[in-house]
Amino acid sequence: MSDRLLAVLPDDLRPQAAQRLAAAEPVLRPLLAGLYGERADFDAWLGNLMESLGALYSARPPELRALDAQRAAQPEWFLSQRMLGYCAYVQNFGGDLNGVAARIPYLRELGVSYLHLLPFLRPRAGENDGGFAVSSFDEVDPALGSNADLDALTTQLRAAGVSLCSDFILNHVADDHAWAQAAKAGDAEARAMFHVFPDRDIPDRHERTLGQVFPQVAPGNFTHVEALGGWVWTTFYPYQWDLNYANPAVFAEMAAAMLRLANRGIEVFRLDSTAFLWKREGTNSMNQPEAHQLLQALRAIVDIVAPGVLLKAEAIVPTRELPAYLGSAQAPECHIAYHSSLMAAGWVALAEQGTGVLREVIRNTPALPAAATWLSYVRCHDDIGWNVLRAEASADGGDSAARLARVARFFGGAEGSYAIGAAFQSTDPNAAHGSNGMAASLTGLQSASTDEERALALRRMLLLHGLALSFGALPVLYMGDELAMENDYSYLQRPQHAMDSRWLQRPVFDQQRWKHRYDVSTVPGMMHQALARLVRIRRRHDALAANAPRTLLADAPDGMLALARGDRFLTLMNFSGQPQSYALQGGWRDCVAEQAVGGTLVLEPYAMYWLERE
Ligand code: GLC
């Protein structure tokens, strides 16, 4: 089958391609045979796939091939403590792609080397889930710029040493994507790209064991479409049609779509909703073995055609399901995976003023294969999902649902909380689905009325950022958090968004706050400068690299977390509103205050220390 790939390559590319094929084909072929090998036309399909990969290989621009070579020589490049991510909506951060390019100096000043721009491809007309309903993978959203603007942006970012990460929404397409339109017009091949059922029989059988992602605004997992004469699978909103990966045409088309984007200079793909790629009756159709086989096959293809590219799994699933998304040494899968449990557990620790759940998450976090890392973060464009923590929240024998519901209520502002947030999509006020809000509002900045309250809120924000920066991961900042931006309520005035409180945390970049970023007499200045300092310290310590060893120290009181990185770096974090003491062994240096410390250290409420061995 590899002949078909090699045949379409120019002579000069063939030896290298043959080498990469020799390494990846023994992995790829059995994976695809496992998924599609039963089909009579499997060999022909595979040959065509290989030829299409060959064409994409030839089309890869020389500068990206050079990048591939550089990264192949240093496969752990993205594990460095010098890597820092930033995530933003194009329209909110820069207005359009050119506006984002104009902000590159700001990103560099912050130390950012990885920029995740939320969906910027042509979305569905009308409501489109913040761009997560894509109608063309080959076209930039005209409201944000042109394909030429994207090419220019990736070139500028690359020159600045910033890798562009783009969402690749591979679980579903918009109901006005060409395939959906053709399916509605009666095209049988297009219809076969989706899961379509003539009546409720099979959907009802699936519904018995399926969960609900948006139980309030998009209940159920199937949508009746008149033009299809039946029900189509829609895990998310009714206008997001799930793709049917049991059909090999879907896999081949999506792999090619991703590589076409890679050839435009996108260096990292955030593979959206990866847990849902394969459906199986009698299960919740998440984390199925075939979903992993599909991702491993995509990885093998990337390793052949564009080995400089990274795949990032967005799978918001319980901790025990997470490591599989990074694969193993024999069967690599994604390079990066969101550690949503770590993120959520940091917030739980604040709400509970105790680190039980957080410690349990850290204990459940296994070491990773080489050249793979967690992604750590404080906030993102989605809600903080509490249900991923079910196992950890009942590790003490208690009722995890009640415990997490309490946390959700806390961030909704109840239970005497300083937080101002919103519960997301809970069908039952006592259940914990998720919580929305900007970090500053959830940590008490918005409700603060005194300098002291503001100082505590800032400490809480820094504490969570300190965890993300020192855990041993690729940390990604969420636009606005570096300036302590608060909730944005303007979505309530937009009828298409008013029912989805995730818009609370999707504000427009605040130019005024940005102007004050060096002024430590202002809140944005305090936040920005303190965060920038942590970033600078992190860059100096290879003990903080993603793959450097991490040990959870058991001798800290419950309100605190003590995390050693190797034997030369120590992070102490007080998640409680009470002072906590910790007895240091030996001499240490406080990296932030730049002074020696030793003996018993008292941590003020929500204080954090980053210590290096003297
Ligand atoms: C992912 C995105 C989320 C979106 C969903 C459906 O979870 O992060 O914003 O709604 O996928 O595409």
XYZ file of C-alpha atoms and ligand atoms in Angstrom:
626
model
C 0.000 0.000 0.000
C 2.897 2.358 0.655
C 3.734 2.221 -3.060
C 0.709 4.339 -3.770
C 2.027 7.044 -1.449
C 5.573 6.900 -2.773
C 4.431 6.848 -6.386
C 2.996 10.357 -6.226
C 6.065 11.912 -4.584
C 8.858 13.694 -6.451
C 12.156 11.747 -6.406
C 13.811 13.940 -3.805
C 11.124 13.294 -1.201
C 10.918 9.551 -1.668
C 13.791 8.296 0.521
C 12.590 10.254 3.553
C 8.983 9.214 3.006
C 10.041 5.583 2.683
C 11.824 5.870 6.012
C 8.844 7.375 7.789
C 6.546 4.797 6.241
C 8.764 1.993 7.409
C 8.377 3.296 10.956
C 4.651 4.084 10.892
C 3.130 1.576 8.497
C 3.433 -1.407 10.843
C 1.291 0.594 13.282
C -1.098 2.182 10.811
C -2.081 -0.806 8.727
C -3.300 -3.048 11.551
C -5.188 -0.124 13.093
C -7.057 0.593 9.898
C -7.573 -3.101 9.203
C -9.027 -3.426 12.694
C -11.487 -0.632 11.983
C -12.353 -1.230 8.347
C -10.688 -4.496 7.276
C -13.940 -6.429 7.048
C -15.059 -4.403 4.080
C -14.619 -5.947 0.654
C -13.153 -2.717 -0.712
C -10.661 -2.252 2.128
C -7.498 -2.649 0.036
C -8.708 -0.306 -2.649
C -9.761 2.235 -0.028
C -6.402 2.016 1.701
C -4.563 2.486 -1.584
C -6.586 5.627 -2.292
C -5.946 6.925 1.198
C -2.209 6.423 0.709
C -2.280 8.235 -2.600
C -4.101 11.159 -1.026
C -1.516 11.255 1.774
C 1.225 11.245 -0.858
C -0.346 14.284 -2.534
C -0.490 16.098 0.820
C 3.108 15.102 1.527
C 4.235 16.626 -1.794
C 2.209 19.760 -1.111
C 3.822 20.400 2.262
C 5.733 23.697 1.968
C 9.536 23.469 2.346
C 9.624 25.671 5.458
C 7.209 23.299 7.203
C 9.257 20.321 6.094
C 12.257 21.994 7.684
C 10.256 22.381 10.882
C 9.292 18.693 10.709
C 12.952 17.746 10.479
C 13.915 20.003 13.367
C 11.202 18.558 15.598
C 11.850 14.982 14.575
C 15.396 15.534 15.825
C 14.045 16.856 19.148
C 10.750 15.065 19.745
C 10.417 16.353 23.304
C 10.639 20.019 22.318
C 7.185 20.842 23.672
C 7.902 19.487 27.155
C 10.267 22.338 27.988
C 9.558 24.680 30.884
C 9.979 27.450 28.319
C 6.731 26.457 26.636
C 3.730 28.540 27.592
C 0.319 28.563 25.950
C -2.332 31.242 25.545
C -5.885 30.632 24.414
C -8.205 33.193 22.861
C -11.082 33.758 20.512
C -9.845 35.569 17.402
C -12.701 38.076 17.449
C -12.238 38.855 21.146
C -8.460 39.060 21.167
C -7.685 40.840 17.934
C -10.953 41.444 16.084
C -9.710 39.326 13.203
C -6.647 37.297 12.220
C -4.665 40.408 11.307
C -5.520 41.890 14.677
C -4.190 38.744 16.333
C -0.952 39.125 14.357
C -0.660 42.650 15.738
C -0.687 41.205 19.259
C 2.296 38.896 18.702
C 4.678 41.285 20.520
C 2.396 41.165 23.577
C 2.379 37.379 23.499
C 6.150 37.273 23.243
C 6.483 39.707 26.106
C 4.413 37.319 28.229
C 6.631 34.416 27.200
C 3.964 32.677 25.106
C 5.212 30.085 22.627
C 1.919 28.408 21.785
C -1.274 30.156 20.767
C -4.586 28.333 20.706
C -7.067 30.322 18.675
C -10.594 29.059 19.206
C -12.497 28.060 16.034
C -11.784 30.359 13.112
C -12.926 28.278 10.155
C -16.141 29.043 8.296
C -18.896 28.270 10.779
C -22.534 27.562 10.261
C -24.645 30.581 9.357
C -26.505 31.733 12.460
C -25.832 30.252 15.875
C -22.772 28.025 15.740
C -21.601 27.185 19.262
C -18.767 29.718 19.187
C -17.530 28.310 15.880
C -17.727 24.671 16.967
C -20.199 23.984 14.152
C -17.937 24.080 11.095
C -19.340 24.330 7.610
C -15.993 24.299 5.773
C -12.626 23.020 6.957
C -10.941 24.714 4.000
C -12.044 28.262 4.517
C -11.355 30.828 7.179
C -14.494 32.430 8.624
C -14.891 35.492 6.346
C -15.745 37.578 9.402
C -12.243 36.857 10.754
C -10.183 37.110 7.587
C -9.135 35.130 4.558
C -7.073 32.012 3.954
C -4.248 34.354 2.937
C -4.517 36.061 6.337
C -4.210 32.674 8.016
C -1.118 31.850 5.960
C 0.366 35.220 6.886
C -0.433 34.702 10.563
C 1.134 31.247 10.747
C 4.242 32.598 9.019
C 4.533 35.507 11.459
C 3.887 33.319 14.486
C 6.466 30.778 13.347
C 9.024 33.526 12.905
C 8.254 34.682 16.457
C 8.638 31.156 17.825
C 4.928 30.720 18.540
C 3.165 27.538 17.435
C -0.398 28.034 16.259
C -2.925 25.591 17.655
C -6.273 25.275 15.923
C -9.333 23.346 16.890
C -10.006 20.455 14.607
C -13.628 19.616 15.196
C -13.667 16.055 14.035
C -16.654 14.645 15.890
C -19.252 16.631 13.996
C -19.907 19.125 11.241
C -22.510 21.871 10.937
C -25.869 21.092 9.397
C -24.932 23.387 6.504
C -21.598 21.675 5.753
C -21.540 20.371 2.159
C -21.981 16.781 3.372
C -25.034 17.648 5.426
C -26.522 19.663 2.581
C -25.975 16.798 0.159
C -27.446 14.320 2.640
C -30.513 16.521 2.959
C -30.771 16.603 -0.831
C -30.910 12.808 -0.877
C -27.292 11.884 -1.694
C -26.761 8.389 -0.263
C -22.966 8.671 0.083
C -23.306 11.923 1.979
C -26.023 10.450 4.186
C -23.620 7.640 5.065
C -21.200 10.203 6.534
C -23.647 10.573 9.445
C -25.602 8.336 11.788
C -29.123 8.584 10.384
C -32.033 6.451 11.562
C -35.438 6.283 9.899
C -37.320 6.021 13.206
C -36.760 6.190 16.988
C -36.069 2.498 17.434
C -32.241 2.559 17.497
C -31.990 6.103 18.922
C -34.187 5.076 21.853
C -32.022 2.037 22.503
C -28.916 4.226 22.563
C -30.572 6.887 24.710
C -30.967 4.387 27.546
C -27.235 4.553 28.273
C -26.161 7.886 26.761
C -25.353 10.967 28.816
C -26.332 14.519 27.985
C -23.845 17.242 27.231
C -26.331 20.120 27.102
C -29.359 18.711 28.941
C -31.156 22.048 29.152
C -30.698 23.653 25.772
C -30.135 20.556 23.644
C -31.703 17.603 25.395
C -31.323 14.187 23.809
C -28.688 12.959 21.389
C -30.706 12.758 18.186
C -32.402 15.394 16.079
C -35.279 14.867 13.686
C -34.519 16.331 10.266
C -37.416 16.454 7.867
C -35.237 16.440 4.754
C -33.458 13.292 5.967
C -36.719 11.578 6.740
C -35.331 10.503 10.073
C -33.169 11.159 13.094
C -29.520 12.175 12.956
C -27.070 11.722 15.844
C -26.313 15.089 17.466
C -24.382 14.729 20.712
C -24.121 18.499 21.171
C -26.444 21.082 19.599
C -29.055 19.880 17.052
C -27.150 21.668 14.298
C -23.897 19.732 15.019
C -24.211 16.411 13.213
C -21.934 13.657 14.522
C -19.785 12.009 11.876
C -19.969 8.269 11.398
C -16.409 6.990 11.756
C -17.539 3.435 11.054
C -17.593 4.699 7.475
C -13.977 4.725 6.194
C -14.788 7.635 3.881
C -15.250 9.820 6.965
C -11.827 8.899 8.296
C -10.089 9.482 4.950
C -11.821 12.831 4.386
C -11.135 14.110 7.884
C -7.489 13.025 7.872
C -7.003 14.878 4.596
C -8.836 17.974 5.883
C -6.554 18.082 8.899
C -3.395 17.740 6.818
C -4.517 20.490 4.450
C -4.702 22.766 7.488
C -1.329 21.494 8.689
C 0.094 22.515 5.323
C -1.082 26.061 6.058
C 1.232 26.136 9.050
C -1.015 25.018 11.881
C 1.323 23.211 14.242
C -1.037 21.826 16.871
C -4.530 20.427 16.464
C -6.901 20.494 19.383
C -8.942 17.419 18.575
C -12.341 18.428 19.830
C -14.624 16.015 21.690
C -12.420 13.008 20.980
C -14.222 10.866 23.554
C -17.347 10.718 21.385
C -15.914 9.492 18.076
C -17.246 5.942 18.235
C -20.745 4.851 19.163
C -21.690 1.576 20.787
C -25.134 0.541 21.943
C -25.332 -0.339 25.613
C -22.581 2.140 26.534
C -22.381 5.912 26.936
C -20.552 5.901 23.581
C -17.548 7.632 25.095
C -13.921 6.474 25.289
C -14.627 3.426 23.122
C -11.561 1.399 22.056
C -12.251 2.311 18.437
C -12.072 6.016 19.288
C -8.510 5.361 20.440
C -7.721 3.327 17.330
C -8.943 6.207 15.171
C -6.753 8.675 17.053
C -3.746 6.365 16.858
C -4.285 5.998 13.135
C -4.456 9.796 12.761
C -1.237 10.054 14.750
C 0.517 7.528 12.524
C -0.577 9.535 9.482
C 0.723 12.765 11.021
C 4.011 11.000 11.768
C 4.328 10.151 8.079
C 3.186 13.388 6.435
C 3.778 16.158 8.979
C 5.788 14.854 11.922
C 6.335 18.365 13.289
C 2.634 18.610 14.056
C 1.208 17.884 17.511
C -2.161 16.386 18.343
C -3.958 17.474 21.491
C -6.864 15.526 22.912
C -9.828 17.332 24.313
C -11.487 14.558 26.273
C -13.299 15.824 29.338
C -13.525 12.447 31.029
C -12.728 10.919 34.416
C -9.044 10.824 35.370
C -8.725 7.081 34.822
C -9.846 7.458 31.178
C -7.380 10.243 30.405
C -4.002 8.499 30.008
C -5.278 6.358 27.134
C -5.520 9.503 24.989
C -1.746 9.807 25.133
C -1.258 6.205 24.066
C 1.809 4.172 24.890
C 5.355 3.824 23.607
C 4.188 1.099 21.194
C 1.026 2.885 20.110
C 1.379 6.649 20.484
C -1.867 8.597 20.338
C -2.086 12.326 21.081
C 0.962 14.311 22.192
C -0.992 16.437 24.632
C -4.168 15.917 26.662
C -6.146 18.375 28.766
C -5.873 17.468 32.421
C -9.421 18.561 33.182
C -9.393 16.677 36.493
C -6.410 18.650 37.747
C -8.028 21.897 36.659
C -11.366 21.113 38.327
C -9.684 19.767 41.471
C -7.797 23.044 41.953
C -11.158 24.816 42.084
C -12.558 22.171 44.451
C -9.585 22.777 46.752
C -10.467 26.484 46.891
C -14.142 25.797 47.567
C -13.414 23.207 50.257
C -10.301 24.905 51.623
C -8.839 21.432 51.578
C -6.731 19.469 49.134
C -8.207 15.954 49.489
C -9.654 15.742 45.983
C -6.652 17.466 44.442
C -4.232 15.042 46.076
C -6.328 12.113 44.923
C -6.208 13.432 41.352
C -2.431 13.800 41.549
C -2.120 10.269 42.923
C -4.290 9.030 40.026
C -2.129 10.821 37.466
C 0.289 8.272 36.036
C 3.690 8.934 34.499
C 3.391 9.424 30.753
C 5.116 7.910 27.749
C 8.057 9.897 26.346
C 7.189 12.924 24.230
C 3.728 13.335 25.732
C 2.380 15.814 28.239
C -0.657 17.019 30.114
C -2.089 20.399 29.387
C -2.662 22.364 32.583
C -4.999 25.325 32.799
C -7.090 27.397 35.152
C -9.960 28.382 32.890
C -10.995 27.897 29.294
C -13.968 28.857 27.127
C -16.061 25.978 28.530
C -17.582 25.347 31.920
C -15.592 23.707 34.725
C -17.048 20.205 34.591
C -17.292 18.678 38.045
C -18.392 15.204 37.065
C -14.918 14.163 35.944
C -14.070 14.125 39.664
C -16.697 11.594 40.756
C -14.122 8.954 41.680
C -11.811 11.309 43.551
C -14.684 13.020 45.353
C -15.853 9.745 46.859
C -12.407 8.394 47.696
C -13.092 9.275 51.345
C -16.205 7.103 51.297
C -18.611 10.049 51.048
C -21.289 10.909 48.498
C -19.464 12.403 45.533
C -22.577 13.813 43.858
C -23.537 15.794 46.950
C -19.963 16.934 47.458
C -19.542 18.170 43.904
C -22.971 19.792 43.938
C -21.817 21.760 46.965
C -18.776 22.913 45.045
C -20.971 23.927 42.103
C -23.224 25.901 44.423
C -20.175 27.585 45.928
C -19.060 28.848 42.532
C -22.622 29.894 41.810
C -22.252 32.280 44.752
C -24.116 30.279 47.397
C -22.838 28.876 50.685
C -21.352 32.196 51.804
C -19.090 32.255 48.819
C -16.970 35.051 47.428
C -17.457 33.579 43.939
C -19.724 35.056 41.282
C -20.386 32.434 38.661
C -23.223 30.506 37.099
C -24.296 26.884 37.161
C -24.212 25.377 33.696
C -26.859 23.097 32.323
C -27.889 21.417 35.515
C -31.229 19.715 35.262
C -31.395 19.506 39.006
C -30.209 22.276 41.346
C -28.664 19.635 43.584
C -26.663 18.028 40.792
C -23.265 19.209 39.664
C -22.948 19.645 35.943
C -20.527 22.514 35.513
C -19.759 26.070 36.545
C -19.129 29.114 34.417
C -17.363 32.382 35.060
C -14.036 34.112 34.547
C -11.337 33.129 37.026
C -11.291 36.609 38.571
C -15.011 36.455 39.305
C -14.838 32.915 40.624
C -11.958 33.778 42.941
C -13.721 36.761 44.516
C -12.367 39.770 42.682
C -15.737 40.799 41.345
C -17.375 40.636 44.763
C -14.456 42.266 46.605
C -15.151 45.646 48.128
C -11.985 46.188 50.165
C -8.299 46.106 49.317
C -7.920 43.136 51.580
C -10.611 41.177 49.748
C -9.050 42.110 46.448
C -5.650 40.941 47.677
C -7.128 37.585 48.709
C -8.827 37.165 45.336
C -5.553 37.885 43.551
C -3.790 35.327 45.712
C -6.404 32.715 44.803
C -5.954 33.455 41.131
C -2.198 33.206 41.435
C -2.482 30.010 43.412
C -4.399 28.258 40.645
C -2.033 29.651 38.022
C 0.910 28.582 40.160
C -0.451 25.046 40.217
C -0.850 25.020 36.425
C 2.646 26.471 35.922
C 4.494 24.246 38.357
C 2.656 20.930 38.014
C 4.709 19.600 35.107
C 2.591 20.140 32.015
C 2.109 22.522 29.132
C 0.292 25.393 30.860
C -2.176 27.425 28.842
C -3.376 30.831 30.019
C -6.892 31.868 29.138
C -7.189 35.289 27.523
C -8.053 37.946 30.042
C -6.975 36.011 33.117
C -3.532 37.590 32.957
C -5.291 40.927 33.410
C -7.816 39.639 35.956
C -10.727 40.316 33.632
C -14.135 39.610 35.139
C -17.382 38.052 33.891
C -18.963 39.464 30.773
C -22.745 39.669 30.971
C -23.278 41.040 27.470
C -24.279 37.588 26.215
C -27.610 37.991 27.978
C -28.460 40.684 25.434
C -27.693 38.378 22.506
C -30.696 36.111 22.009
C -28.608 33.407 20.313
C -26.262 33.200 23.313
C -28.462 34.066 26.260
C -29.260 30.436 27.082
C -25.598 29.347 27.162
C -23.825 30.806 30.204
C -20.412 29.732 28.893
C -20.446 33.163 27.226
C -19.873 34.630 30.680
C -16.203 33.739 30.221
C -15.847 34.899 26.622
C -15.238 38.650 26.963
C -13.568 41.009 24.530
C -9.917 41.723 25.415
C -9.855 44.775 27.673
C -7.572 47.368 26.180
C -7.731 49.573 29.278
C -6.614 46.816 31.589
C -3.900 45.927 29.111
C -2.582 49.502 29.236
C -2.271 49.135 33.011
C -0.387 45.870 32.865
C 2.831 47.361 34.271
C 1.099 49.511 36.855
C 1.129 47.563 40.101
C -1.122 50.100 41.790
C -3.934 48.638 39.647
C -5.523 45.186 39.877
C -4.667 44.214 36.268
C -1.102 45.414 36.834
C -0.742 43.391 40.042
C -2.072 40.264 38.382
C -0.053 40.680 35.221
C 3.217 41.412 36.948
C 2.856 38.614 39.487
C 1.981 36.112 36.779
C 4.753 37.298 34.478
C 7.196 36.812 37.331
C 6.099 33.210 37.835
C 6.479 32.609 34.118
C 10.014 34.015 34.196
C 10.972 31.903 37.200
C 9.522 28.815 35.568
C 11.608 29.339 32.452
C 14.799 29.240 34.503
C 14.085 25.889 36.189
C 14.294 22.720 34.197
C 12.866 20.974 37.271
C 9.582 22.518 36.101
C 9.656 20.930 32.641
C 6.640 18.784 31.836
C 8.635 15.568 32.032
C 10.710 16.332 35.127
C 9.779 14.182 38.127
C 6.997 15.252 40.463
C 6.306 14.055 44.017
C 3.306 14.843 46.145
C 4.551 15.378 49.691
C 2.370 13.772 52.321
C 3.575 15.872 55.257
C 1.580 19.004 54.432
C -1.645 19.791 56.318
C -4.931 19.223 54.491
C -5.396 22.891 53.606
C -2.087 22.846 51.731
C -0.508 21.174 48.773
C 3.233 20.498 48.749
C 4.616 19.409 45.409
C 8.283 18.607 44.899
C 9.775 18.775 41.426
C 12.902 16.669 41.501
C 14.882 17.293 44.678
C 15.668 20.916 43.995
C 12.291 22.596 43.572
C 9.311 22.797 45.874
C 5.902 24.428 45.466
C 3.863 25.106 48.601
C 0.268 26.221 48.182
C -2.238 27.190 50.830
C -5.764 26.615 49.520
C -7.395 27.674 52.757
C -8.363 30.933 54.362
C -6.329 30.021 57.465
C -2.563 30.294 57.845
C -0.792 26.944 57.446
C 2.669 25.900 58.598
C 5.126 23.679 56.873
C 8.456 22.484 58.264
C 11.158 22.773 55.626
C 14.056 20.355 55.593
C 17.309 22.103 54.791
C 17.942 25.478 53.244
C 15.763 26.877 50.479
C 15.508 30.054 48.512
C 12.195 31.779 47.855
C 12.277 32.356 44.085
C 9.637 35.079 44.191
C 10.832 37.182 47.141
C 14.438 36.285 46.258
C 15.466 35.487 49.804
C 16.589 32.496 51.822
C 14.001 30.626 53.888
C 14.225 27.683 56.257
C 12.714 26.112 59.346
C 8.960 26.318 59.757
C 7.336 28.431 57.112
C 3.935 29.995 57.790
C 1.783 30.404 54.701
C -0.766 33.199 54.906
C -4.289 32.465 53.562
C -4.085 31.396 49.892
C -0.348 32.093 49.796
C 2.075 30.219 47.608
C 5.835 29.697 47.706
C 8.099 28.595 44.903
C 11.315 27.397 46.516
C 14.616 26.243 45.075
C 17.332 24.445 47.010
C 19.997 26.772 48.329
C -15.886 20.974 22.924
C -15.739 22.471 22.969
C -17.064 23.076 23.321
C -18.080 22.682 22.280
C -18.132 21.173 22.094
C -18.871 20.796 20.848
O -16.205 20.442 24.162
O -14.747 22.835 23.867
O -16.983 24.472 23.424
O -19.351 23.144 22.643
O -16.849 20.619 21.979
O -18.091 21.081 19.720
